[in-house]
């Protein structure tokens, strides 16, 4: 049976309670996963049930909430199903399971979380800010996973005096830091007026990028392996 | 109008594209680019350290860009035979001002292009003058531009030791390059440098760091002193030393000088000279040296176990395989019981997988299938392990040899790709976690 929920954490936990005993359960919030011929159950989110489930799961594993948060942020097609199988296994074993890597449900969840951790690390490096006329630094990007807000602490710690905007253009959402506080806001399109020097600095950066390369040792496959092509769109040196 | 003037003044320190290109081209053959090891905190100003290091871009040669790697000047009074910037060479020369470098760093850094600065210089006018300019640049960057990101500074041999000591208070890491693996080669190819002039400053910095750490502990000193330590680099294949000799030097640098990293740079003939070989050193050789280097640092091997002074590393097998084949009496080891030190010595099992196995076997007796499920690479390892008493490898030593050689050829395309990034933090991670 397919259990269709609203994509929220509470929605997931409600669906989890419904699906627990169903050996063929499939949890999803993505319309694309509704295959023809299968009638889904539409799950009505129940906050109080969800809260109780959460409390119980937390008593099995105090870091459970972090894992669930990560799994639901994943951009993988079947991330919610991976989360479901992981949580169901946790509910059966009743103590932390993340080290039981020989279990395929655990392994899949751990790999999924690792991918998110890796993408966060990637974007600590691959984010590209441009300076706007007002001095705000603006960085559009398009991550695989929903990690926009998770990048804020890193940049805030290093650029405390610079207001910045991290704009996930795929999910149309932005993390905004105003020099003191930060908040998340929906953002479809940003009108950006560049500062007077911005293009000049970008040109210098491109010069640097080309000059530091050693052409006789070309290894394009390797470059792409470390810096996936889908990230290039927002990097001036790759334009 | 007044605003406009200020604007012009500010702009006047933007380095020109031409100068940037010359000073970058001259610096790019240096291999070390790691930005790890500093945990400098932001206390106002701009920037901080990133303990594990961070790559900001990758160039088509597959190398990571972490630091802005640049020379303050490429105008050299020395004549090292292998160097494109040597006195006799006919190349365009440029010298940047400290402010040009500082502006460049700040503007690149705030756009998140770089993790910090790797500043070096040719010997311009004389060693003291050059070191003074380098010191002035990093001091300005820290105190006037309030930059707290990563700074790696190259030391100039034969410069006044007080200048060096002062610079160490502003830089995260310093390096004096050993350049060539023996004194004879140094005499021949870099006549103005001597072993003493390179080793002495390293020794002094090591001792001073101990002193400053002690004073800091007692509360007598507040600042930093090379939080990310020292590294060094040598050119491989320009001179006749064997791997055994090179790795003995490496081991003593790690033990006696507390080096964080030793980098190997395979020789590229950019310059023609009768004293230099015409062909580049094999990149496989550099790869093998890095593999052996990892074994020394993270796998508990000593150089004496790996090879004799006059030997080269095997081209056919990676150093760990080569060692295991010489020590077949120690294998197979039982995966469910072997201590970490022994797991680490199994060919094909890297540090990350060894730890994975330690964790997983607390919950279950691991079978061969379990290892495969956990994606532990077994192509090599299976000849050296038993899983719950069962052995899945080849029956005799000759068969093992053949299969390992085949695995090596199969992987060689991939490996040749891998080796070149061993000097990047990203790759450091991969090697640490991956299969060695
Ligand atoms: S000192 Fe030697 S290696 Fe350094 S720039 Fe001058 S000639 Fe080149």
PDB file of N, CA, C and O in Angstrom, chain A residues 50-104:
ATOM      1  N   UNK A  50       1.632  12.352  16.270  1.00  0.00           N
ATOM      2  CA  UNK A  50       3.016  12.511  15.823  1.00  0.00           C
ATOM      3  C   UNK A  50       3.920  12.835  17.002  1.00  0.00           C
ATOM      4  O   UNK A  50       5.015  12.277  17.137  1.00  0.00           O
ATOM      5  N   UNK A  51       3.453  13.713  17.877  1.00  0.00           N
ATOM      6  CA  UNK A  51       4.262  14.121  19.023  1.00  0.00           C
ATOM      7  C   UNK A  51       4.544  12.928  19.925  1.00  0.00           C
ATOM      8  O   UNK A  51       5.663  12.750  20.419  1.00  0.00           O
ATOM      9  N   UNK A  52       3.529  12.078  20.102  1.00  0.00           N
ATOM     10  CA  UNK A  52       3.725  10.905  20.951  1.00  0.00           C
ATOM     11  C   UNK A  52       4.728   9.932  20.318  1.00  0.00           C
ATOM     12  O   UNK A  52       5.603   9.402  20.986  1.00  0.00           O
ATOM     13  N   UNK A  53       4.573   9.744  19.009  1.00  0.00           N
ATOM     14  CA  UNK A  53       5.503   8.853  18.306  1.00  0.00           C
ATOM     15  C   UNK A  53       6.931   9.368  18.433  1.00  0.00           C
ATOM     16  O   UNK A  53       7.872   8.619  18.711  1.00  0.00           O
ATOM     17  N   UNK A  54       7.069  10.673  18.266  1.00  0.00           N
ATOM     18  CA  UNK A  54       8.394  11.284  18.333  1.00  0.00           C
ATOM     19  C   UNK A  54       9.025  11.054  19.703  1.00  0.00           C
ATOM     20  O   UNK A  54      10.192  10.671  19.822  1.00  0.00           O
ATOM     21  N   UNK A  55       8.229  11.262  20.728  1.00  0.00           N
ATOM     22  CA  UNK A  55       8.748  11.114  22.082  1.00  0.00           C
ATOM     23  C   UNK A  55       9.246   9.690  22.326  1.00  0.00           C
ATOM     24  O   UNK A  55      10.314   9.472  22.891  1.00  0.00           O
ATOM     25  N   UNK A  56       8.462   8.746  21.847  1.00  0.00           N
ATOM     26  CA  UNK A  56       8.819   7.346  22.039  1.00  0.00           C
ATOM     27  C   UNK A  56      10.108   7.009  21.274  1.00  0.00           C
ATOM     28  O   UNK A  56      11.021   6.396  21.824  1.00  0.00           O
ATOM     29  N   UNK A  57      10.175   7.455  20.031  1.00  0.00           N
ATOM     30  CA  UNK A  57      11.357   7.170  19.219  1.00  0.00           C
ATOM     31  C   UNK A  57      12.596   7.827  19.813  1.00  0.00           C
ATOM     32  O   UNK A  57      13.691   7.274  19.796  1.00  0.00           O
ATOM     33  N   UNK A  58      12.407   9.015  20.360  1.00  0.00           N
ATOM     34  CA  UNK A  58      13.528   9.707  20.982  1.00  0.00           C
ATOM     35  C   UNK A  58      14.021   8.942  22.205  1.00  0.00           C
ATOM     36  O   UNK A  58      15.203   8.971  22.536  1.00  0.00           O
ATOM     37  N   UNK A  59      13.108   8.256  22.873  1.00  0.00           N
ATOM     38  CA  UNK A  59      13.533   7.499  24.045  1.00  0.00           C
ATOM     39  C   UNK A  59      14.379   6.289  23.637  1.00  0.00           C
ATOM     40  O   UNK A  59      15.177   5.788  24.414  1.00  0.00           O
ATOM     41  N   UNK A  60      14.238   5.843  22.391  1.00  0.00           N
ATOM     42  CA  UNK A  60      15.100   4.753  21.904  1.00  0.00           C
ATOM     43  C   UNK A  60      16.473   5.281  21.495  1.00  0.00           C
ATOM     44  O   UNK A  60      17.476   4.595  21.595  1.00  0.00           O
ATOM     45  N   UNK A  61      16.473   6.493  20.975  1.00  0.00           N
ATOM     46  CA  UNK A  61      17.709   7.047  20.418  1.00  0.00           C
ATOM     47  C   UNK A  61      17.631   8.566  20.513  1.00  0.00           C
ATOM     48  O   UNK A  61      16.840   9.191  19.825  1.00  0.00           O
ATOM     49  N   UNK A  62      18.471   9.160  21.374  1.00  0.00           N
ATOM     50  CA  UNK A  62      18.328  10.589  21.628  1.00  0.00           C
ATOM     51  C   UNK A  62      18.712  11.427  20.403  1.00  0.00           C
ATOM     52  O   UNK A  62      18.360  12.594  20.312  1.00  0.00           O
ATOM     53  N   UNK A  63      19.422  10.839  19.449  1.00  0.00           N
ATOM     54  CA  UNK A  63      19.769  11.610  18.256  1.00  0.00           C
ATOM     55  C   UNK A  63      18.801  11.344  17.099  1.00  0.00           C
ATOM     56  O   UNK A  63      19.059  11.731  15.958  1.00  0.00           O
ATOM     57  N   UNK A  64      17.703  10.691  17.418  1.00  0.00           N
ATOM     58  CA  UNK A  64      16.768  10.294  16.375  1.00  0.00           C
ATOM     59  C   UNK A  64      16.276  11.476  15.533  1.00  0.00           C
ATOM     60  O   UNK A  64      16.169  11.400  14.318  1.00  0.00           O
ATOM     61  N   UNK A  65      15.971  12.579  16.212  1.00  0.00           N
ATOM     62  CA  UNK A  65      15.377  13.713  15.500  1.00  0.00           C
ATOM     63  C   UNK A  65      16.312  14.272  14.435  1.00  0.00           C
ATOM     64  O   UNK A  65      15.879  14.653  13.356  1.00  0.00           O
ATOM     65  N   UNK A  66      17.588  14.308  14.760  1.00  0.00           N
ATOM     66  CA  UNK A  66      18.570  14.769  13.789  1.00  0.00           C
ATOM     67  C   UNK A  66      18.559  13.866  12.555  1.00  0.00           C
ATOM     68  O   UNK A  66      18.532  14.334  11.420  1.00  0.00           O
ATOM     69  N   UNK A  67      18.536  12.565  12.764  1.00  0.00           N
ATOM     70  CA  UNK A  67      18.528  11.625  11.641  1.00  0.00           C
ATOM     71  C   UNK A  67      17.290  11.824  10.780  1.00  0.00           C
ATOM     72  O   UNK A  67      17.374  11.882   9.554  1.00  0.00           O
ATOM     73  N   UNK A  68      16.141  11.938  11.427  1.00  0.00           N
ATOM     74  CA  UNK A  68      14.897  12.090  10.669  1.00  0.00           C
ATOM     75  C   UNK A  68      14.922  13.397   9.871  1.00  0.00           C
ATOM     76  O   UNK A  68      14.570  13.443   8.689  1.00  0.00           O
ATOM     77  N   UNK A  69      15.369  14.468  10.541  1.00  0.00           N
ATOM     78  CA  UNK A  69      15.472  15.760   9.871  1.00  0.00           C
ATOM     79  C   UNK A  69      16.321  15.643   8.609  1.00  0.00           C
ATOM     80  O   UNK A  69      15.943  16.092   7.536  1.00  0.00           O
ATOM     81  N   UNK A  70      17.469  14.997   8.726  1.00  0.00           N
ATOM     82  CA  UNK A  70      18.362  14.828   7.575  1.00  0.00           C
ATOM     83  C   UNK A  70      17.697  14.000   6.480  1.00  0.00           C
ATOM     84  O   UNK A  70      17.723  14.361   5.319  1.00  0.00           O
ATOM     85  N   UNK A  71      17.102  12.889   6.864  1.00  0.00           N
ATOM     86  CA  UNK A  71      16.528  11.993   5.855  1.00  0.00           C
ATOM     87  C   UNK A  71      15.415  12.686   5.081  1.00  0.00           C
ATOM     88  O   UNK A  71      15.263  12.488   3.876  1.00  0.00           O
ATOM     89  N   UNK A  72      14.636  13.517   5.772  1.00  0.00           N
ATOM     90  CA  UNK A  72      13.544  14.203   5.077  1.00  0.00           C
ATOM     91  C   UNK A  72      14.049  15.354   4.202  1.00  0.00           C
ATOM     92  O   UNK A  72      13.353  15.818   3.312  1.00  0.00           O
ATOM     93  N   UNK A  73      15.272  15.813   4.445  1.00  0.00           N
ATOM     94  CA  UNK A  73      15.851  16.860   3.606  1.00  0.00           C
ATOM     95  C   UNK A  73      16.431  16.308   2.310  1.00  0.00           C
ATOM     96  O   UNK A  73      16.768  17.058   1.400  1.00  0.00           O
ATOM     97  N   UNK A  74      16.619  15.030   2.258  1.00  0.00           N
ATOM     98  CA  UNK A  74      17.300  14.435   1.113  1.00  0.00           C
ATOM     99  C   UNK A  74      16.537  14.655  -0.184  1.00  0.00           C
ATOM    100  O   UNK A  74      15.313  14.651  -0.212  1.00  0.00           O
ATOM    101  N   UNK A  75      17.285  14.846  -1.245  1.00  0.00           N
ATOM    102  CA  UNK A  75      16.668  15.032  -2.557  1.00  0.00           C
ATOM    103  C   UNK A  75      16.490  13.714  -3.302  1.00  0.00           C
ATOM    104  O   UNK A  75      16.077  13.695  -4.454  1.00  0.00           O
ATOM    105  N   UNK A  76      16.808  12.595  -2.645  1.00  0.00           N
ATOM    106  CA  UNK A  76      16.678  11.304  -3.321  1.00  0.00           C
ATOM    107  C   UNK A  76      15.212  10.982  -3.571  1.00  0.00           C
ATOM    108  O   UNK A  76      14.335  11.319  -2.781  1.00  0.00           O
ATOM    109  N   UNK A  77      14.981  10.261  -4.669  1.00  0.00           N
ATOM    110  CA  UNK A  77      13.641   9.863  -5.078  1.00  0.00           C
ATOM    111  C   UNK A  77      12.886   9.173  -3.931  1.00  0.00           C
ATOM    112  O   UNK A  77      11.750   9.522  -3.612  1.00  0.00           O
ATOM    113  N   UNK A  78      13.556   8.217  -3.292  1.00  0.00           N
ATOM    114  CA  UNK A  78      12.869   7.372  -2.310  1.00  0.00           C
ATOM    115  C   UNK A  78      13.301   7.651  -0.875  1.00  0.00           C
ATOM    116  O   UNK A  78      13.291   6.762  -0.038  1.00  0.00           O
ATOM    117  N   UNK A  79      13.697   8.883  -0.595  1.00  0.00           N
ATOM    118  CA  UNK A  79      14.235   9.165   0.736  1.00  0.00           C
ATOM    119  C   UNK A  79      13.233   8.895   1.847  1.00  0.00           C
ATOM    120  O   UNK A  79      13.593   8.450   2.927  1.00  0.00           O
ATOM    121  N   UNK A  80      11.946   9.133   1.580  1.00  0.00           N
ATOM    122  CA  UNK A  80      10.960   8.952   2.650  1.00  0.00           C
ATOM    123  C   UNK A  80      10.776   7.474   2.972  1.00  0.00           C
ATOM    124  O   UNK A  80      10.547   7.093   4.113  1.00  0.00           O
ATOM    125  N   UNK A  81      10.908   6.663   1.937  1.00  0.00           N
ATOM    126  CA  UNK A  81      10.823   5.218   2.150  1.00  0.00           C
ATOM    127  C   UNK A  81      12.040   4.727   2.937  1.00  0.00           C
ATOM    128  O   UNK A  81      11.916   3.926   3.854  1.00  0.00           O
ATOM    129  N   UNK A  82      13.215   5.265   2.593  1.00  0.00           N
ATOM    130  CA  UNK A  82      14.427   4.921   3.335  1.00  0.00           C
ATOM    131  C   UNK A  82      14.261   5.304   4.800  1.00  0.00           C
ATOM    132  O   UNK A  82      14.565   4.530   5.706  1.00  0.00           O
ATOM    133  N   UNK A  83      13.707   6.502   5.027  1.00  0.00           N
ATOM    134  CA  UNK A  83      13.478   6.973   6.394  1.00  0.00           C
ATOM    135  C   UNK A  83      12.506   6.029   7.107  1.00  0.00           C
ATOM    136  O   UNK A  83      12.725   5.642   8.258  1.00  0.00           O
ATOM    137  N   UNK A  84      11.453   5.627   6.401  1.00  0.00           N
ATOM    138  CA  UNK A  84      10.444   4.751   7.005  1.00  0.00           C
ATOM    139  C   UNK A  84      11.068   3.429   7.464  1.00  0.00           C
ATOM    140  O   UNK A  84      10.887   2.999   8.596  1.00  0.00           O
ATOM    141  N   UNK A  85      11.843   2.822   6.583  1.00  0.00           N
ATOM    142  CA  UNK A  85      12.414   1.516   6.927  1.00  0.00           C
ATOM    143  C   UNK A  85      13.412   1.648   8.083  1.00  0.00           C
ATOM    144  O   UNK A  85      13.506   0.773   8.944  1.00  0.00           O
ATOM    145  N   UNK A  86      14.132   2.761   8.096  1.00  0.00           N
ATOM    146  CA  UNK A  86      15.094   3.016   9.170  1.00  0.00           C
ATOM    147  C   UNK A  86      14.360   3.179  10.505  1.00  0.00           C
ATOM    148  O   UNK A  86      14.699   2.564  11.508  1.00  0.00           O
ATOM    149  N   UNK A  87      13.314   3.992  10.472  1.00  0.00           N
ATOM    150  CA  UNK A  87      12.582   4.273  11.709  1.00  0.00           C
ATOM    151  C   UNK A  87      11.856   3.013  12.198  1.00  0.00           C
ATOM    152  O   UNK A  87      11.820   2.725  13.397  1.00  0.00           O
ATOM    153  N   UNK A  88      11.336   2.237  11.248  1.00  0.00           N
ATOM    154  CA  UNK A  88      10.640   1.019  11.661  1.00  0.00           C
ATOM    155  C   UNK A  88      11.615   0.045  12.343  1.00  0.00           C
ATOM    156  O   UNK A  88      11.293  -0.566  13.360  1.00  0.00           O
ATOM    157  N   UNK A  89      12.813  -0.043  11.783  1.00  0.00           N
ATOM    158  CA  UNK A  89      13.812  -0.914  12.387  1.00  0.00           C
ATOM    159  C   UNK A  89      14.183  -0.420  13.791  1.00  0.00           C
ATOM    160  O   UNK A  89      14.289  -1.209  14.733  1.00  0.00           O
ATOM    161  N   UNK A  90      14.325   0.891  13.921  1.00  0.00           N
ATOM    162  CA  UNK A  90      14.619   1.474  15.235  1.00  0.00           C
ATOM    163  C   UNK A  90      13.515   1.118  16.227  1.00  0.00           C
ATOM    164  O   UNK A  90      13.782   0.737  17.367  1.00  0.00           O
ATOM    165  N   UNK A  91      12.257   1.220  15.790  1.00  0.00           N
ATOM    166  CA  UNK A  91      11.123   0.950  16.671  1.00  0.00           C
ATOM    167  C   UNK A  91      11.108  -0.518  17.099  1.00  0.00           C
ATOM    168  O   UNK A  91      10.647  -0.856  18.185  1.00  0.00           O
ATOM    169  N   UNK A  92      11.641  -1.386  16.239  1.00  0.00           N
ATOM    170  CA  UNK A  92      11.673  -2.810  16.600  1.00  0.00           C
ATOM    171  C   UNK A  92      12.811  -3.114  17.563  1.00  0.00           C
ATOM    172  O   UNK A  92      12.652  -3.862  18.518  1.00  0.00           O
ATOM    173  N   UNK A  93      13.968  -2.525  17.317  1.00  0.00           N
ATOM    174  CA  UNK A  93      15.152  -2.831  18.118  1.00  0.00           C
ATOM    175  C   UNK A  93      15.165  -2.064  19.434  1.00  0.00           C
ATOM    176  O   UNK A  93      15.714  -2.514  20.434  1.00  0.00           O
ATOM    177  N   UNK A  94      14.589  -0.866  19.396  1.00  0.00           N
ATOM    178  CA  UNK A  94      14.439  -0.040  20.607  1.00  0.00           C
ATOM    179  C   UNK A  94      15.741   0.473  21.222  1.00  0.00           C
ATOM    180  O   UNK A  94      15.827   0.693  22.429  1.00  0.00           O
ATOM    181  N   UNK A  95      16.792   0.558  20.430  1.00  0.00           N
ATOM    182  CA  UNK A  95      17.997   1.278  20.853  1.00  0.00           C
ATOM    183  C   UNK A  95      18.720   1.751  19.594  1.00  0.00           C
ATOM    184  O   UNK A  95      18.373   1.291  18.501  1.00  0.00           O
ATOM    185  N   UNK A  96      19.690   2.661  19.748  1.00  0.00           N
ATOM    186  CA  UNK A  96      20.312   3.237  18.541  1.00  0.00           C
ATOM    187  C   UNK A  96      20.826   2.158  17.598  1.00  0.00           C
ATOM    188  O   UNK A  96      21.439   1.179  18.040  1.00  0.00           O
ATOM    189  N   UNK A  97      20.548   2.328  16.310  1.00  0.00           N
ATOM    190  CA  UNK A  97      20.886   1.288  15.342  1.00  0.00           C
ATOM    191  C   UNK A  97      21.899   1.744  14.304  1.00  0.00           C
ATOM    192  O   UNK A  97      22.313   0.978  13.456  1.00  0.00           O
ATOM    193  N   UNK A  98      22.310   3.036  14.384  1.00  0.00           N
ATOM    194  CA  UNK A  98      23.060   3.576  13.238  1.00  0.00           C
ATOM    195  C   UNK A  98      24.396   2.889  12.978  1.00  0.00           C
ATOM    196  O   UNK A  98      24.982   3.050  11.929  1.00  0.00           O
ATOM    197  N   UNK A  99      24.887   2.128  13.925  1.00  0.00           N
ATOM    198  CA  UNK A  99      26.155   1.433  13.676  1.00  0.00           C
ATOM    199  C   UNK A  99      25.978   0.026  13.116  1.00  0.00           C
ATOM    200  O   UNK A  99      26.954  -0.638  12.804  1.00  0.00           O
ATOM    201  N   UNK A 100      24.739  -0.434  12.998  1.00  0.00           N
ATOM    202  CA  UNK A 100      24.527  -1.800  12.495  1.00  0.00           C
ATOM    203  C   UNK A 100      24.537  -1.808  10.972  1.00  0.00           C
ATOM    204  O   UNK A 100      23.527  -2.031  10.314  1.00  0.00           O
ATOM    205  N   UNK A 101      25.726  -1.579  10.437  1.00  0.00           N
ATOM    206  CA  UNK A 101      25.825  -1.336   8.997  1.00  0.00           C
ATOM    207  C   UNK A 101      25.575  -2.568   8.141  1.00  0.00           C
ATOM    208  O   UNK A 101      25.349  -2.466   6.945  1.00  0.00           O
ATOM    209  N   UNK A 102      25.606  -3.747   8.747  1.00  0.00           N
ATOM    210  CA  UNK A 102      25.332  -4.941   7.951  1.00  0.00           C
ATOM    211  C   UNK A 102      23.830  -5.077   7.666  1.00  0.00           C
ATOM    212  O   UNK A 102      23.415  -5.894   6.860  1.00  0.00           O
ATOM    213  N   UNK A 103      22.979  -4.285   8.341  1.00  0.00           N
ATOM    214  CA  UNK A 103      21.545  -4.249   8.050  1.00  0.00           C
ATOM    215  C   UNK A 103      21.298  -3.329   6.857  1.00  0.00           C
ATOM    216  O   UNK A 103      21.641  -2.150   6.898  1.00  0.00           O
ATOM    217  N   UNK A 104      20.643  -3.839   5.824  1.00  0.00           N
ATOM    218  CA  UNK A 104      20.545  -3.006   4.621  1.00  0.00           C
ATOM    219  C   UNK A 104      19.703  -1.740   4.843  1.00  0.00           C
ATOM    220  O   UNK A 104      19.980  -0.700   4.258  1.00  0.00           O
TER     221      UNK A 104
END
